[in-house]
mmCIF file of C-alpha atoms and ligand atoms in Angstrom:
data_model
loop_
_atom_site.group_PDB
_atom_site.id
_atom_site.type_symbol
_atom_site.label_atom_id
_atom_site.label_comp_id
_atom_site.label_asym_id
_atom_site.label_seq_id
_atom_site.Cartn_x
_atom_site.Cartn_y
_atom_site.Cartn_z
ATOM 1 C CA MET A 1 87.042 148.055 123.237
ATOM 2 C CA ALA A 2 85.352 144.774 122.456
ATOM 3 C CA GLU A 3 87.423 142.389 120.406
ATOM 4 C CA LYS A 4 86.660 142.378 116.710
ATOM 5 C CA LYS A 5 84.536 139.515 115.475
ATOM 6 C CA ARG A 6 86.509 136.823 113.735
ATOM 7 C CA VAL A 7 86.035 135.931 110.110
ATOM 8 C CA PHE A 8 87.298 132.824 108.344
ATOM 9 C CA SER A 9 87.043 131.918 104.715
ATOM 10 C CA GLY A 10 88.760 129.413 102.483
ATOM 11 C CA ILE A 11 90.477 129.997 99.172
ATOM 12 C CA GLN A 12 90.684 127.077 96.748
ATOM 13 C CA PRO A 13 94.149 127.012 95.189
ATOM 14 C CA SER A 14 92.758 125.858 91.905
ATOM 15 C CA GLY A 15 94.230 128.175 89.319
ATOM 16 C CA ARG A 16 93.501 131.529 87.772
ATOM 17 C CA LEU A 17 90.857 133.714 89.325
ATOM 18 C CA HIS A 18 87.949 134.851 87.201
ATOM 19 C CA ILE A 19 85.489 137.704 87.458
ATOM 20 C CA GLY A 20 82.954 135.442 89.160
ATOM 21 C CA ASN A 21 85.436 134.736 91.976
ATOM 22 C CA TYR A 22 86.310 138.391 92.142
ATOM 23 C CA LEU A 23 82.774 139.759 92.427
ATOM 24 C CA GLY A 24 81.306 136.835 94.320
ATOM 25 C CA ALA A 25 84.068 136.300 96.846
ATOM 26 C CA ILE A 26 86.865 138.813 96.970
ATOM 27 C CA CYS A 27 84.687 141.922 96.862
ATOM 28 C CA ASN A 28 82.714 140.431 99.715
ATOM 29 C CA TRP A 29 85.852 139.804 101.758
ATOM 30 C CA LEU A 30 87.808 143.002 101.391
ATOM 31 C CA PRO A 31 85.549 145.426 103.267
ATOM 32 C CA MET A 32 85.313 143.008 106.179
ATOM 33 C CA GLN A 33 88.926 143.712 106.978
ATOM 34 C CA ASP A 34 87.904 147.145 108.278
ATOM 35 C CA ASP A 35 85.830 145.961 111.189
ATOM 36 C CA HIS A 36 86.589 142.271 111.617
ATOM 37 C CA PHE A 37 89.630 140.168 112.329
ATOM 38 C CA CYS A 38 89.927 138.114 109.167
ATOM 39 C CA ILE A 39 91.699 134.841 108.631
ATOM 40 C CA TYR A 40 91.908 133.582 105.079
ATOM 41 C CA GLY A 41 93.120 130.057 104.489
ATOM 42 C CA ILE A 42 94.401 128.681 101.213
ATOM 43 C CA VAL A 43 92.715 125.318 101.546
ATOM 44 C CA ASP A 44 95.139 122.869 99.973
ATOM 45 C CA TYR A 45 93.676 119.855 101.776
ATOM 46 C CA HIS A 46 90.299 120.666 100.279
ATOM 47 C CA ALA A 47 91.881 120.986 96.847
ATOM 48 C CA MET A 48 93.099 117.399 97.245
ATOM 49 C CA THR A 49 89.546 116.074 97.242
ATOM 50 C CA VAL A 50 89.304 116.413 93.472
ATOM 51 C CA HIS A 51 91.797 115.298 90.812
ATOM 52 C CA PHE A 52 94.950 117.327 91.293
ATOM 53 C CA ASN A 53 98.514 117.327 90.132
ATOM 54 C CA PRO A 54 101.131 117.235 92.924
ATOM 55 C CA GLU A 55 103.647 118.856 90.623
ATOM 56 C CA GLU A 56 101.454 121.910 90.288
ATOM 57 C CA MET A 57 100.173 122.222 93.829
ATOM 58 C CA GLU A 58 102.922 124.482 95.177
ATOM 59 C CA GLN A 59 102.563 126.823 92.238
ATOM 60 C CA CYS A 60 98.777 126.894 92.618
ATOM 61 C CA ILE A 61 99.093 127.874 96.283
ATOM 62 C CA PHE A 62 101.592 130.574 95.376
ATOM 63 C CA ASN A 63 99.316 131.922 92.626
ATOM 64 C CA ALA A 64 96.329 131.967 94.943
ATOM 65 C CA ALA A 65 98.315 133.939 97.508
ATOM 66 C CA ILE A 66 99.381 136.438 94.864
ATOM 67 C CA ASP A 67 95.886 136.847 93.470
ATOM 68 C CA TYR A 68 94.327 137.551 96.828
ATOM 69 C CA LEU A 69 97.090 139.859 97.989
ATOM 70 C CA ALA A 70 96.916 141.775 94.724
ATOM 71 C CA ALA A 71 93.151 142.028 95.089
ATOM 72 C CA GLY A 72 93.543 143.671 98.469
ATOM 73 C CA ILE A 73 93.929 141.200 101.311
ATOM 74 C CA ASP A 74 96.058 143.160 103.706
ATOM 75 C CA PRO A 75 98.526 140.949 105.580
ATOM 76 C CA GLU A 76 99.063 143.670 108.176
ATOM 77 C CA ARG A 77 95.482 143.446 109.331
ATOM 78 C CA SER A 78 94.427 139.973 108.232
ATOM 79 C CA ILE A 79 95.966 136.537 108.312
ATOM 80 C CA LEU A 80 96.702 134.754 105.049
ATOM 81 C CA MET A 81 97.846 131.208 105.645
ATOM 82 C CA VAL A 82 98.080 127.755 104.063
ATOM 83 C CA GLN A 83 95.620 125.348 105.681
ATOM 84 C CA SER A 84 97.845 122.256 105.788
ATOM 85 C CA THR A 85 100.633 124.108 107.615
ATOM 86 C CA VAL A 86 98.493 124.416 110.727
ATOM 87 C CA SER A 87 97.995 120.771 111.628
ATOM 88 C CA GLU A 88 95.253 121.648 114.110
ATOM 89 C CA HIS A 89 92.842 121.907 111.175
ATOM 90 C CA THR A 90 92.954 118.162 110.636
ATOM 91 C CA GLU A 91 93.210 117.380 114.346
ATOM 92 C CA LEU A 92 90.009 119.238 115.037
ATOM 93 C CA ALA A 93 88.400 117.707 111.958
ATOM 94 C CA TRP A 94 88.976 114.286 113.531
ATOM 95 C CA VAL A 95 87.260 115.311 116.732
ATOM 96 C CA LEU A 96 84.328 116.737 114.804
ATOM 97 C CA ASN A 97 84.190 113.571 112.684
ATOM 98 C CA THR A 98 83.387 111.578 115.772
ATOM 99 C CA ILE A 99 80.233 113.576 116.454
ATOM 100 C CA THR A 100 78.983 114.070 112.878
ATOM 101 C CA PRO A 101 76.390 111.509 111.821
ATOM 102 C CA ILE A 102 76.990 109.984 108.389
ATOM 103 C CA GLY A 103 73.423 110.895 107.413
ATOM 104 C CA TRP A 104 74.166 114.605 107.679
ATOM 105 C CA LEU A 105 77.051 114.304 105.233
ATOM 106 C CA SER A 106 75.285 112.165 102.676
ATOM 107 C CA ARG A 107 72.642 114.877 102.277
ATOM 108 C CA VAL A 108 75.159 117.580 101.322
ATOM 109 C CA PRO A 109 74.361 118.734 97.743
ATOM 110 C CA THR A 110 77.984 119.249 96.654
ATOM 111 C CA PHE A 111 78.817 115.673 97.627
ATOM 112 C CA LYS A 112 75.923 114.320 95.606
ATOM 113 C CA GLU A 113 76.927 116.454 92.617
ATOM 114 C CA LYS A 114 80.584 115.491 92.720
ATOM 115 C CA ARG A 115 79.771 111.835 93.168
ATOM 116 C CA GLN A 116 77.576 111.953 90.109
ATOM 117 C CA ALA A 117 80.080 113.913 88.024
ATOM 118 C CA ASN A 118 82.986 111.645 88.949
ATOM 119 C CA PRO A 119 81.740 108.211 89.975
ATOM 120 C CA ASP A 120 85.277 106.759 89.849
ATOM 121 C CA TYR A 121 86.621 109.259 92.323
ATOM 122 C CA VAL A 122 84.431 109.007 95.394
ATOM 123 C CA HIS A 123 86.483 108.758 98.564
ATOM 124 C CA MET A 124 86.348 109.495 102.272
ATOM 125 C CA GLY A 125 87.911 112.937 101.809
ATOM 126 C CA LEU A 126 85.200 114.012 99.432
ATOM 127 C CA PHE A 127 82.527 112.785 101.829
ATOM 128 C CA ASP A 128 84.230 114.448 104.775
ATOM 129 C CA TYR A 129 84.948 117.729 103.010
ATOM 130 C CA PRO A 130 82.332 119.686 105.004
ATOM 131 C CA VAL A 131 83.698 118.473 108.344
ATOM 132 C CA LEU A 132 87.176 119.748 107.504
ATOM 133 C CA MET A 133 85.531 122.989 106.454
ATOM 134 C CA ALA A 134 83.708 123.171 109.788
ATOM 135 C CA ALA A 135 87.031 122.598 111.544
ATOM 136 C CA ASP A 136 88.644 125.408 109.515
ATOM 137 C CA ILE A 137 86.013 127.796 110.764
ATOM 138 C CA VAL A 138 85.600 126.831 114.393
ATOM 139 C CA LEU A 139 89.335 126.399 114.999
ATOM 140 C CA TYR A 140 89.450 130.202 114.971
ATOM 141 C CA LYS A 141 86.027 130.596 116.599
ATOM 142 C CA ALA A 142 84.968 132.552 113.557
ATOM 143 C CA GLU A 143 81.490 134.027 113.726
ATOM 144 C CA VAL A 144 81.204 135.266 110.158
ATOM 145 C CA VAL A 145 82.041 133.307 107.009
ATOM 146 C CA PRO A 146 81.903 135.166 103.703
ATOM 147 C CA VAL A 147 81.026 132.629 101.006
ATOM 148 C CA GLY A 148 79.152 132.115 97.762
ATOM 149 C CA ASP A 149 75.625 130.736 97.866
ATOM 150 C CA ASP A 150 76.817 127.250 96.903
ATOM 151 C CA GLN A 151 78.514 127.026 100.315
ATOM 152 C CA VAL A 152 75.445 127.799 102.403
ATOM 153 C CA PRO A 153 74.560 124.127 103.036
ATOM 154 C CA HIS A 154 78.104 123.598 104.364
ATOM 155 C CA LEU A 155 77.624 126.467 106.779
ATOM 156 C CA GLU A 156 74.323 125.009 107.960
ATOM 157 C CA LEU A 157 76.117 121.758 108.626
ATOM 158 C CA THR A 158 78.861 123.577 110.514
ATOM 159 C CA ARG A 159 76.245 125.161 112.729
ATOM 160 C CA GLU A 160 74.681 121.777 113.438
ATOM 161 C CA ILE A 161 78.063 120.316 114.318
ATOM 162 C CA VAL A 162 78.764 123.265 116.620
ATOM 163 C CA ARG A 163 75.428 122.847 118.379
ATOM 164 C CA LYS A 164 76.098 119.173 118.876
ATOM 165 C CA PHE A 165 79.627 119.722 120.172
ATOM 166 C CA ASN A 166 78.495 122.443 122.553
ATOM 167 C CA SER A 167 75.652 120.362 123.912
ATOM 168 C CA MET A 168 77.826 117.267 124.385
ATOM 169 C CA PHE A 169 80.933 118.899 125.827
ATOM 170 C CA GLY A 170 79.884 122.350 127.016
ATOM 171 C CA PRO A 171 79.747 125.723 125.273
ATOM 172 C CA THR A 172 82.955 126.056 123.264
ATOM 173 C CA PHE A 173 82.327 127.372 119.757
ATOM 174 C CA PRO A 174 80.146 130.202 118.457
ATOM 175 C CA GLU A 175 77.677 129.338 115.695
ATOM 176 C CA PRO A 176 79.117 130.893 112.551
ATOM 177 C CA LYS A 177 76.933 132.694 110.048
ATOM 178 C CA ALA A 178 77.369 132.772 106.280
ATOM 179 C CA LYS A 179 77.705 136.191 104.729
ATOM 180 C CA LEU A 180 76.706 136.352 101.092
ATOM 181 C CA GLY A 181 78.032 139.037 98.745
ATOM 182 C CA ASP A 182 76.034 141.875 97.203
ATOM 183 C CA VAL A 183 76.547 140.779 93.630
ATOM 184 C CA PRO A 184 74.304 137.838 92.832
ATOM 185 C CA ARG A 185 75.670 134.865 90.960
ATOM 186 C CA VAL A 186 77.800 135.980 88.021
ATOM 187 C CA LEU A 187 77.039 133.989 84.905
ATOM 188 C CA GLY A 188 79.568 133.042 82.277
ATOM 189 C CA LEU A 189 79.893 134.611 78.851
ATOM 190 C CA ASP A 190 77.233 132.166 77.658
ATOM 191 C CA GLY A 191 74.745 134.024 79.880
ATOM 192 C CA VAL A 192 73.276 130.726 81.106
ATOM 193 C CA ASN A 193 75.725 128.879 83.330
ATOM 194 C CA LYS A 194 77.592 130.085 86.366
ATOM 195 C CA MET A 195 81.010 131.453 85.419
ATOM 196 C CA SER A 196 83.348 128.512 85.804
ATOM 197 C CA LYS A 197 86.763 127.501 84.594
ATOM 198 C CA SER A 198 85.632 124.045 83.590
ATOM 199 C CA LEU A 199 82.942 125.506 81.311
ATOM 200 C CA ASP A 200 85.407 127.804 79.560
ATOM 201 C CA ASN A 201 83.073 130.788 79.863
ATOM 202 C CA CYS A 202 85.222 133.104 82.003
ATOM 203 C CA LEU A 203 86.803 136.498 81.992
ATOM 204 C CA TYR A 204 90.032 136.264 83.966
ATOM 205 C CA LEU A 205 91.494 138.849 86.300
ATOM 206 C CA ASP A 206 94.840 138.846 84.530
ATOM 207 C CA GLU A 207 93.560 139.352 80.991
ATOM 208 C CA THR A 208 94.581 142.308 78.861
ATOM 209 C CA ARG A 209 92.188 144.929 77.531
ATOM 210 C CA GLU A 210 92.237 143.237 74.111
ATOM 211 C CA GLU A 211 91.507 139.801 75.535
ATOM 212 C CA LEU A 212 88.718 141.144 77.723
ATOM 213 C CA TRP A 213 87.112 142.999 74.861
ATOM 214 C CA LYS A 214 87.319 140.043 72.528
ATOM 215 C CA LYS A 215 85.287 138.010 74.996
ATOM 216 C CA LEU A 216 82.968 140.759 76.178
ATOM 217 C CA SER A 217 82.000 141.856 72.713
ATOM 218 C CA THR A 218 80.507 138.447 71.944
ATOM 219 C CA ALA A 219 79.084 137.757 75.419
ATOM 220 C CA VAL A 220 75.393 136.883 75.548
ATOM 221 C CA THR A 221 73.081 139.653 76.798
ATOM 222 C CA ASP A 222 69.269 139.822 76.944
ATOM 223 C CA THR A 223 68.454 137.229 74.293
ATOM 224 C CA LYS A 224 65.036 138.794 73.641
ATOM 225 C CA ARG A 225 66.731 141.981 72.484
ATOM 226 C CA LYS A 226 67.330 141.132 68.844
ATOM 227 C CA ARG A 227 67.923 144.544 67.323
ATOM 228 C CA ARG A 228 69.603 147.706 68.487
ATOM 229 C CA THR A 229 66.196 149.436 68.418
ATOM 230 C CA ASP A 230 64.493 146.849 70.676
ATOM 231 C CA PRO A 231 64.270 147.835 74.326
ATOM 232 C CA GLY A 232 66.165 145.450 76.624
ATOM 233 C CA ASP A 233 65.761 144.159 80.157
ATOM 234 C CA PRO A 234 68.868 144.739 82.294
ATOM 235 C CA LEU A 235 67.553 142.431 84.983
ATOM 236 C CA VAL A 236 68.049 139.364 82.782
ATOM 237 C CA CYS A 237 71.384 140.560 81.413
ATOM 238 C CA ASN A 238 74.655 139.272 82.778
ATOM 239 C CA ILE A 239 76.515 142.354 81.547
ATOM 240 C CA TYR A 240 74.306 144.392 83.846
ATOM 241 C CA THR A 241 75.209 142.129 86.782
ATOM 242 C CA MET A 242 78.871 142.826 86.071
ATOM 243 C CA HIS A 243 78.153 146.543 85.845
ATOM 244 C CA LYS A 244 76.852 146.369 89.381
ATOM 245 C CA GLY A 245 80.169 144.917 90.460
ATOM 246 C CA PHE A 246 82.468 147.258 88.576
ATOM 247 C CA SER A 247 80.715 150.476 87.604
ATOM 248 C CA PRO A 248 79.908 153.565 89.626
ATOM 249 C CA ASP A 249 76.215 154.071 90.416
ATOM 250 C CA LYS A 250 75.745 156.696 87.745
ATOM 251 C CA ASP A 251 76.925 154.306 85.005
ATOM 252 C CA VAL A 252 74.798 151.479 86.376
ATOM 253 C CA GLU A 253 71.725 153.702 86.367
ATOM 254 C CA TYR A 254 72.524 155.124 82.953
ATOM 255 C CA CYS A 255 72.937 151.687 81.384
ATOM 256 C CA ALA A 256 69.754 150.340 82.953
ATOM 257 C CA ARG A 257 67.709 153.341 81.834
ATOM 258 C CA GLU A 258 69.110 153.526 78.328
ATOM 259 C CA CYS A 259 68.888 149.764 77.813
ATOM 260 C CA ARG A 260 65.176 149.830 78.720
ATOM 261 C CA ALA A 261 64.638 152.798 76.384
ATOM 262 C CA ALA A 262 66.797 151.340 73.590
ATOM 263 C CA GLY A 263 68.875 154.496 73.950
ATOM 264 C CA ILE A 264 72.121 152.531 73.867
ATOM 265 C CA GLY A 265 72.940 149.214 72.311
ATOM 266 C CA CYS A 266 74.611 146.236 73.954
ATOM 267 C CA ILE A 267 77.972 147.126 72.459
ATOM 268 C CA ASP A 268 77.809 150.640 73.969
ATOM 269 C CA CYS A 269 76.889 149.153 77.306
ATOM 270 C CA LYS A 270 79.765 146.666 77.097
ATOM 271 C CA LYS A 271 82.249 149.421 76.266
ATOM 272 C CA ILE A 272 81.316 151.283 79.418
ATOM 273 C CA LEU A 273 81.720 148.086 81.392
ATOM 274 C CA LEU A 274 85.116 147.406 79.851
ATOM 275 C CA GLU A 275 86.433 150.824 80.907
ATOM 276 C CA ASN A 276 85.222 150.348 84.462
ATOM 277 C CA MET A 277 86.677 146.855 84.598
ATOM 278 C CA ILE A 278 90.050 148.097 83.479
ATOM 279 C CA GLN A 279 89.931 150.785 86.164
ATOM 280 C CA ALA A 280 89.663 148.085 88.817
ATOM 281 C CA LEU A 281 91.759 145.374 87.215
ATOM 282 C CA GLY A 282 94.640 147.499 85.935
ATOM 283 C CA PRO A 283 96.118 148.298 89.364
ATOM 284 C CA LEU A 284 95.386 144.750 90.506
ATOM 285 C CA GLN A 285 97.356 143.349 87.570
ATOM 286 C CA GLU A 286 100.255 145.659 88.389
ATOM 287 C CA ARG A 287 100.343 144.338 91.941
ATOM 288 C CA GLN A 288 100.175 140.754 90.657
ATOM 289 C CA LYS A 289 103.197 141.378 88.477
ATOM 290 C CA ASP A 290 105.073 143.022 91.280
ATOM 291 C CA LEU A 291 104.422 140.172 93.729
ATOM 292 C CA ARG A 292 105.308 137.564 91.138
ATOM 293 C CA SER A 293 108.737 139.102 90.889
ATOM 294 C CA LYS A 294 109.190 138.962 94.685
ATOM 295 C CA PRO A 295 108.399 135.420 95.763
ATOM 296 C CA ALA A 296 110.299 135.851 99.041
ATOM 297 C CA VAL A 297 107.826 138.540 100.112
ATOM 298 C CA VAL A 298 104.929 136.203 99.451
ATOM 299 C CA TYR A 299 106.514 133.298 101.345
ATOM 300 C CA ASP A 300 107.198 135.631 104.249
ATOM 301 C CA ILE A 301 103.587 136.732 104.394
ATOM 302 C CA LEU A 302 102.444 133.102 104.439
ATOM 303 C CA LYS A 303 104.998 132.214 107.118
ATOM 304 C CA ASN A 304 103.842 135.104 109.257
ATOM 305 C CA GLY A 305 100.213 134.094 108.644
ATOM 306 C CA HIS A 306 101.080 130.583 109.742
ATOM 307 C CA ASP A 307 102.691 131.791 112.971
ATOM 308 C CA ARG A 308 99.748 133.936 113.945
ATOM 309 C CA ALA A 309 97.166 131.324 112.988
ATOM 310 C CA LYS A 310 99.050 128.591 114.822
ATOM 311 C CA LYS A 311 98.861 130.525 118.084
ATOM 312 C CA ILE A 312 95.090 130.772 117.943
ATOM 313 C CA ALA A 313 94.813 127.153 116.815
ATOM 314 C CA ILE A 314 96.879 125.892 119.743
ATOM 315 C CA GLU A 315 94.711 127.811 122.181
ATOM 316 C CA THR A 316 91.504 126.403 120.752
ATOM 317 C CA MET A 317 92.828 122.863 120.737
ATOM 318 C CA ARG A 318 93.912 123.176 124.346
ATOM 319 C CA GLU A 319 90.324 123.974 125.180
ATOM 320 C CA VAL A 320 89.034 121.131 123.020
ATOM 321 C CA TYR A 321 91.356 118.597 124.675
ATOM 322 C CA GLU A 322 90.068 119.831 128.013
ATOM 323 C CA ARG A 323 86.466 119.398 126.906
ATOM 324 C CA ILE A 324 86.952 115.893 125.554
ATOM 325 C CA GLY A 325 89.017 114.786 128.528
ATOM 326 C CA ILE A 326 92.538 114.240 127.187
ATOM 327 C CA SER A 327 94.221 117.480 128.204
ATOM 328 C CA LYS A 328 96.471 115.875 130.840
ATOM 329 C CA TYR A 329 98.391 114.189 128.052
ATOM 330 C CA HIS A 330 98.854 117.390 126.086
ATOM 331 C CA LYS A 331 100.603 119.295 128.826
ATOM 332 C CA HIS A 332 104.157 118.927 127.766
HETATM 333 N N1 LIG B 1 84.447 124.955 100.421
HETATM 334 C C1 LIG B 1 84.908 126.243 100.083
HETATM 335 C C2 LIG B 1 84.810 126.420 98.560
HETATM 336 O O1 LIG B 1 84.673 125.535 97.812
HETATM 337 C C3 LIG B 1 86.327 126.502 100.518
HETATM 338 C C4 LIG B 1 86.481 126.430 102.003
HETATM 339 C C5 LIG B 1 87.195 125.498 102.696
HETATM 340 C C6 LIG B 1 85.912 127.307 102.938
HETATM 341 N N2 LIG B 1 87.139 125.756 104.035
HETATM 342 C C7 LIG B 1 86.367 126.852 104.219
HETATM 343 C C8 LIG B 1 85.093 128.424 102.833
HETATM 344 C C9 LIG B 1 85.966 127.503 105.378
HETATM 345 C C10 LIG B 1 84.693 129.048 104.008
HETATM 346 C C11 LIG B 1 85.146 128.599 105.259
HETATM 347 O O2 LIG B 1 84.912 127.478 98.054
#
């Protein structure tokens, strides 16, 4: 049997997960475990490129591990590891740095955005972020990278770096492809901006029924639908987007039809969504609680992930050293 294609994706250890992360990323990742070999890295070095608190970093990594395990990353089939524990990530990033023109990096949209948002915090790591990301991916020769649409330019850059490396030193890395999720961008409760912690417009995965309802009940829907008797347009409604992520087809169809016909109001539609959300999130929250009470299990999973990732990383680097002509000095 042919070997399964490799998948790599990075998890930012930046705090609580929200519904946007869940539908946009996690739901995209989980089914890949069936027919791919998946490696998921908690990217602590990437998290260091923005303001961070060293006293909270360990806890953030732990929380990220718990969230993703509870959501369904299966450590028997997939690798869950902490990026900085496999030093080959940064070693390969250095090699890739030496072939990546500065011009390519200065065109990256996320760099331009972050520089503008935080002019006092522009450093080499921020500039180089996409090269470390490229190293994360190609270190495992991943061919598929499940990501949100904001990461697509980074993947394009990775492919350019791969092409350049392969043409300079011989065919070594496959060109990875981005895989976008089925649920389009999930907006925040304001119905305008992307769901994001910094905008305080999120539903979180660990919220109770009461908390979820409090937020959902006031969430913005189709703003043109002023009265219960007005027909609405599900296609411009963020609640409908969430339905597509959480509800069975029959509920999605029902809500779309009845919204257009003014058969149900927004509150009815939100109640159906709430029930379907709880169906998915309830068991997830149970698993979160369970893992939180067993930190040793989580550390073991990460240690095992490290060991398995390290093996692949060492193999790839051996090949890279060969290609760039320094392998003689790595043979001890
Ligand atoms: N840049 C990604 C993000 O912000 C995280 C990430 C780091 C990543 N390395 C990666 C994603 C490698 C995919 C592959 O979400």
